[in-house]
Short mmCIF file of N, CA and C in Angstrom, two decimals:
data_model
loop_
_atom_site.label_atom_id
_atom_site.label_comp_id
_atom_site.label_asym_id
_atom_site.label_seq_id
_atom_site.Cartn_x
_atom_site.Cartn_y
_atom_site.Cartn_z
N MET O 1 195.97 152.96 146.70
CA MET O 1 195.83 152.29 148.00
C MET O 1 196.87 151.16 147.49
N ARG O 2 196.92 150.99 146.20
CA ARG O 2 198.15 149.59 145.87
C ARG O 2 199.20 149.67 146.85
N ARG O 3 199.76 150.87 146.75
CA ARG O 3 201.40 151.23 147.38
C ARG O 3 201.03 151.16 148.80
N THR O 4 199.85 152.03 149.32
CA THR O 4 199.90 152.35 150.58
C THR O 4 199.21 151.37 151.45
N ALA O 5 198.22 150.47 151.03
CA ALA O 5 197.31 149.15 152.13
C ALA O 5 198.57 148.08 152.36
N PRO O 6 200.13 148.03 151.54
CA PRO O 6 200.52 146.77 152.72
C PRO O 6 201.63 147.41 153.61
N LEU O 7 201.72 149.46 153.77
CA LEU O 7 202.19 149.70 154.82
C LEU O 7 201.36 149.75 156.05
N GLU O 8 199.87 149.92 155.90
CA GLU O 8 198.78 149.95 157.04
C GLU O 8 199.27 148.37 157.61
N ALA O 9 199.33 147.41 157.13
CA ALA O 9 199.19 146.32 158.01
C ALA O 9 200.94 146.02 158.80
N VAL O 10 201.78 146.94 158.40
CA VAL O 10 202.81 147.20 159.22
C VAL O 10 202.87 148.13 160.41
N MET O 11 202.05 149.29 159.88
CA MET O 11 202.22 150.21 161.05
C MET O 11 201.15 149.90 161.98
N GLN O 12 200.24 149.42 161.58
CA GLN O 12 199.26 148.55 162.47
C GLN O 12 200.05 147.82 163.56
N THR O 13 200.84 146.68 163.13
CA THR O 13 201.95 145.92 163.88
C THR O 13 202.39 146.96 164.49
N ALA O 14 203.47 147.78 164.30
CA ALA O 14 204.28 148.27 164.69
C ALA O 14 204.09 149.55 165.72
N MET O 15 202.62 149.95 165.56
CA MET O 15 202.23 151.12 166.40
C MET O 15 201.92 150.88 167.42
N HIS O 16 202.08 149.85 168.30
CA HIS O 16 201.69 149.09 169.58
C HIS O 16 203.14 149.32 170.24
N THR O 17 204.30 149.28 169.54
CA THR O 17 205.24 149.48 170.52
C THR O 17 206.08 150.86 170.20
N GLU O 18 205.92 151.33 168.98
CA GLU O 18 206.73 152.25 168.54
C GLU O 18 205.57 153.91 168.59
N GLY O 19 206.19 154.71 169.51
CA GLY O 19 204.99 156.11 169.72
C GLY O 19 204.83 157.00 168.20
N GLU O 20 206.10 156.66 167.45
CA GLU O 20 206.57 157.56 166.55
C GLU O 20 205.57 156.88 165.56
N VAL O 21 205.18 156.05 165.32
CA VAL O 21 204.69 155.46 164.25
C VAL O 21 203.29 155.50 164.38
N GLN O 22 203.10 155.48 165.78
CA GLN O 22 201.69 155.82 166.13
C GLN O 22 201.15 156.97 165.75
N THR O 23 202.09 158.08 166.22
CA THR O 23 202.07 159.48 165.63
C THR O 23 201.76 159.48 164.58
N SER O 24 202.59 159.12 163.28
CA SER O 24 202.71 159.38 162.03
C SER O 24 201.37 158.83 161.41
N HIS O 25 200.52 157.42 162.04
CA HIS O 25 199.71 156.98 161.61
C HIS O 25 198.42 158.04 161.54
N ASP O 26 198.33 158.42 163.11
CA ASP O 26 197.40 159.03 163.33
C ASP O 26 197.08 160.57 162.30
N HIS O 27 198.57 160.45 162.06
CA HIS O 27 198.54 162.16 161.21
C HIS O 27 198.13 161.77 159.75
N GLY O 28 198.87 160.69 159.32
CA GLY O 28 197.66 160.19 157.97
C GLY O 28 196.49 160.11 157.87
N GLU O 29 195.90 159.52 159.12
CA GLU O 29 194.37 159.19 159.09
C GLU O 29 194.07 160.63 159.07
N GLY O 30 194.48 161.36 159.59
CA GLY O 30 193.64 162.78 160.10
C GLY O 30 193.57 163.18 158.74
N LEU O 31 194.70 163.40 158.16
CA LEU O 31 194.50 163.88 156.33
C LEU O 31 193.65 163.03 155.34
N ARG O 32 193.50 161.49 155.68
CA ARG O 32 192.81 161.17 154.69
C ARG O 32 191.21 161.70 155.47
N ILE O 33 191.01 161.53 156.74
CA ILE O 33 189.91 162.14 157.15
C ILE O 33 189.25 163.83 156.66
N GLU O 34 190.53 164.32 156.65
CA GLU O 34 189.73 165.48 155.92
C GLU O 34 189.97 165.60 154.65
N GLY O 35 190.55 165.36 154.18
CA GLY O 35 190.35 164.92 152.33
C GLY O 35 189.01 164.81 151.96
N TYR O 36 188.93 163.48 152.41
CA TYR O 36 187.47 162.74 152.11
C TYR O 36 186.42 163.40 152.69
N GLY O 37 186.58 164.38 153.62
CA GLY O 37 185.48 164.87 154.34
C GLY O 37 184.87 166.24 152.91
N ARG O 38 186.06 166.86 152.67
CA ARG O 38 185.98 168.28 151.76
C ARG O 38 185.63 167.50 150.13
N PHE O 39 186.03 166.33 150.17
CA PHE O 39 184.99 166.01 148.76
C PHE O 39 183.77 165.37 149.35
N VAL O 40 183.17 165.39 150.21
CA VAL O 40 181.60 164.93 150.48
C VAL O 40 181.13 166.24 150.11
N ARG O 41 181.87 167.00 151.15
CA ARG O 41 180.98 168.00 151.42
C ARG O 41 181.19 169.54 149.90
N ALA O 42 181.86 168.77 149.19
CA ALA O 42 182.08 169.53 147.67
C ALA O 42 180.72 168.45 146.80
N LEU O 43 180.42 167.49 147.11
CA LEU O 43 179.29 166.97 146.11
C LEU O 43 178.25 167.34 146.94
N ASP O 44 177.88 167.90 148.26
CA ASP O 44 176.84 168.25 149.00
C ASP O 44 176.60 169.80 148.55
N ASN O 45 177.58 170.33 148.30
CA ASN O 45 177.58 171.83 147.92
C ASN O 45 176.93 172.06 146.54
N ARG O 46 177.17 170.87 145.83
CA ARG O 46 176.95 171.09 144.37
C ARG O 46 175.51 170.41 144.36
N GLY O 47 174.76 169.90 145.41
CA GLY O 47 173.97 169.27 144.69
C GLY O 47 173.77 167.49 144.43
N LEU O 48 175.29 166.88 144.75
CA LEU O 48 175.24 165.70 143.69
C LEU O 48 175.00 164.82 145.31
N LEU O 49 174.95 165.05 146.24
CA LEU O 49 175.18 163.94 147.61
C LEU O 49 173.57 163.68 147.39
N SER O 50 173.28 162.84 147.83
CA SER O 50 171.87 162.02 147.59
C SER O 50 171.38 162.63 148.59
N PRO O 51 169.77 162.97 149.06
CA PRO O 51 169.28 163.65 150.03
C PRO O 51 169.20 163.00 151.40
N SER O 52 169.30 161.38 151.14
CA SER O 52 169.35 160.86 152.18
C SER O 52 170.37 160.16 153.03
N ASN O 53 171.80 160.83 152.54
CA ASN O 53 172.48 160.92 153.01
C ASN O 53 173.38 162.31 153.61
N ASN O 54 173.93 162.40 154.88
CA ASN O 54 173.99 163.52 155.43
C ASN O 54 176.08 163.59 155.38
N VAL O 55 176.53 164.66 155.50
CA VAL O 55 178.00 164.21 155.22
C VAL O 55 178.82 163.45 156.10
N LYS O 56 178.40 163.64 157.38
CA LYS O 56 179.27 162.66 158.19
C LYS O 56 179.32 161.37 158.05
N GLU O 57 177.86 160.97 157.96
CA GLU O 57 177.47 159.48 157.25
C GLU O 57 178.40 158.76 155.93
N SER O 58 178.60 159.97 155.13
CA SER O 58 178.83 159.65 153.80
C SER O 58 180.42 159.64 153.88
N THR O 59 181.18 160.33 154.54
CA THR O 59 181.92 160.68 154.79
C THR O 59 182.76 159.39 155.57
N ASP O 60 181.91 159.09 156.58
CA ASP O 60 182.27 157.29 156.80
C ASP O 60 182.54 156.43 155.74
N VAL O 61 181.32 156.37 155.15
CA VAL O 61 181.06 155.59 154.15
C VAL O 61 182.55 155.05 152.94
N LEU O 62 182.86 156.66 152.40
CA LEU O 62 184.01 156.77 152.19
C LEU O 62 185.07 156.40 152.32
N LEU O 63 185.50 156.73 153.78
CA LEU O 63 186.52 156.26 154.52
C LEU O 63 186.91 154.86 154.56
N THR O 64 185.49 154.21 154.57
CA THR O 64 185.50 152.60 154.67
C THR O 64 185.73 152.04 153.47
N LEU O 65 184.64 152.35 152.52
CA LEU O 65 184.59 151.87 151.08
C LEU O 65 186.34 152.35 150.43
N LEU O 66 186.77 153.02 150.90
CA LEU O 66 188.35 153.28 150.22
C LEU O 66 189.54 153.18 151.41
N GLY O 67 189.25 152.46 152.22
CA GLY O 67 190.15 152.49 153.17
C GLY O 67 191.18 151.30 152.85
N PRO O 68 192.58 151.43 153.76
CA PRO O 68 193.25 150.12 153.22
C PRO O 68 193.06 148.74 153.95
N SER O 69 192.12 149.03 154.63
CA SER O 69 191.92 147.67 155.16
C SER O 69 190.90 146.62 154.15
N THR O 70 190.18 147.52 153.32
CA THR O 70 189.11 147.06 152.44
C THR O 70 189.83 146.73 151.42
N TYR O 71 190.76 147.29 150.94
CA TYR O 71 191.43 147.41 149.89
C TYR O 71 192.11 145.82 149.94
N SER O 72 193.26 145.54 151.17
CA SER O 72 193.92 144.69 151.20
C SER O 72 192.90 143.53 151.51
N ASN O 73 191.76 143.42 152.33
CA ASN O 73 190.92 142.28 152.25
C ASN O 73 190.30 141.47 151.14
N LEU O 74 190.04 142.74 149.89
CA LEU O 74 189.12 142.09 148.74
C LEU O 74 190.92 141.69 147.61
N THR O 75 191.60 142.54 147.44
CA THR O 75 192.66 142.32 146.89
C THR O 75 193.68 141.19 147.56
N ARG O 76 194.40 141.27 148.67
CA ARG O 76 195.32 140.38 148.74
C ARG O 76 194.49 139.11 149.62
N ASP O 77 193.75 139.05 150.32
CA ASP O 77 193.00 138.33 151.02
C ASP O 77 191.85 137.30 150.27
N ARG O 78 191.07 138.29 149.13
CA ARG O 78 189.99 137.78 148.34
C ARG O 78 190.57 137.20 146.73
N GLY O 79 191.70 137.80 146.59
CA GLY O 79 192.54 137.56 145.49
C GLY O 79 192.08 138.62 143.90
N TRP O 80 191.29 139.39 144.22
CA TRP O 80 190.48 140.24 143.45
C TRP O 80 191.92 141.36 143.09
N LYS O 81 191.88 141.60 141.41
CA LYS O 81 192.99 142.58 140.95
C LYS O 81 192.52 143.86 141.46
N HIS O 82 193.58 144.74 141.26
CA HIS O 82 193.17 145.82 141.05
C HIS O 82 192.30 146.65 140.91
N THR O 83 192.39 146.45 139.54
CA THR O 83 191.50 146.97 138.50
C THR O 83 189.55 146.65 138.74
N GLN O 84 189.48 145.26 139.21
CA GLN O 84 188.64 144.65 139.78
C GLN O 84 188.39 145.75 140.80
N PHE O 85 188.97 146.07 142.03
CA PHE O 85 188.79 146.81 143.17
C PHE O 85 187.99 148.32 142.78
N VAL O 86 189.15 148.82 141.44
CA VAL O 86 188.47 149.96 141.70
C VAL O 86 187.28 150.41 140.65
N ARG O 87 186.55 149.07 140.10
CA ARG O 87 185.63 148.79 139.50
C ARG O 87 184.77 149.31 140.19
N TRP O 88 184.60 148.02 141.12
CA TRP O 88 183.37 147.75 142.53
C TRP O 88 183.72 149.16 142.99
N ALA O 89 184.96 150.02 143.69
CA ALA O 89 184.83 150.89 144.58
C ALA O 89 184.10 151.92 143.94
N SER O 90 184.02 152.37 142.65
CA SER O 90 183.42 153.32 141.76
C SER O 90 181.75 153.31 142.14
N GLU O 91 181.57 152.10 141.89
CA GLU O 91 180.15 151.47 141.69
C GLU O 91 179.71 151.81 142.74
N ALA O 92 180.37 151.24 144.42
CA ALA O 92 179.66 151.16 145.65
C ALA O 92 179.19 152.54 145.91
N LEU O 93 180.52 153.40 145.58
CA LEU O 93 180.53 154.96 145.86
C LEU O 93 179.32 155.66 145.05
N ALA O 94 179.05 155.31 144.06
CA ALA O 94 177.99 155.98 143.32
C ALA O 94 176.70 155.51 144.15
N GLN O 95 176.64 154.24 144.00
CA GLN O 95 175.39 153.78 144.92
C GLN O 95 174.95 154.19 146.29
N GLN O 96 176.30 154.47 147.08
CA GLN O 96 175.82 154.94 148.56
C GLN O 96 176.06 156.81 148.84
N LEU O 97 176.87 157.31 147.78
CA LEU O 97 177.01 158.73 147.76
C LEU O 97 175.81 159.50 147.01
N LEU O 98 175.46 158.72 145.87
CA LEU O 98 175.15 159.77 145.15
C LEU O 98 173.05 159.77 144.84
#
């Protein structure tokens, strides 16, 4: 995230006028959704996902907590260090998913 979050802001601006950037962004988001969904399904298959959570909502939580905008908001805008974000995200994910 440390490397990709700044690129997200650039892509968000450019994709409104550059179709190829929009296509690239959509492809990357699709891969992120697929990968995070696999992770959540693996937790569920192993009985590790909280019974109060379903796979779709848990995937959405993961996408949001580990999204580039969340990372940028906390590190760039709020001044968190990368290690602080990693610690918070790990704790938040455990609380939300397990």
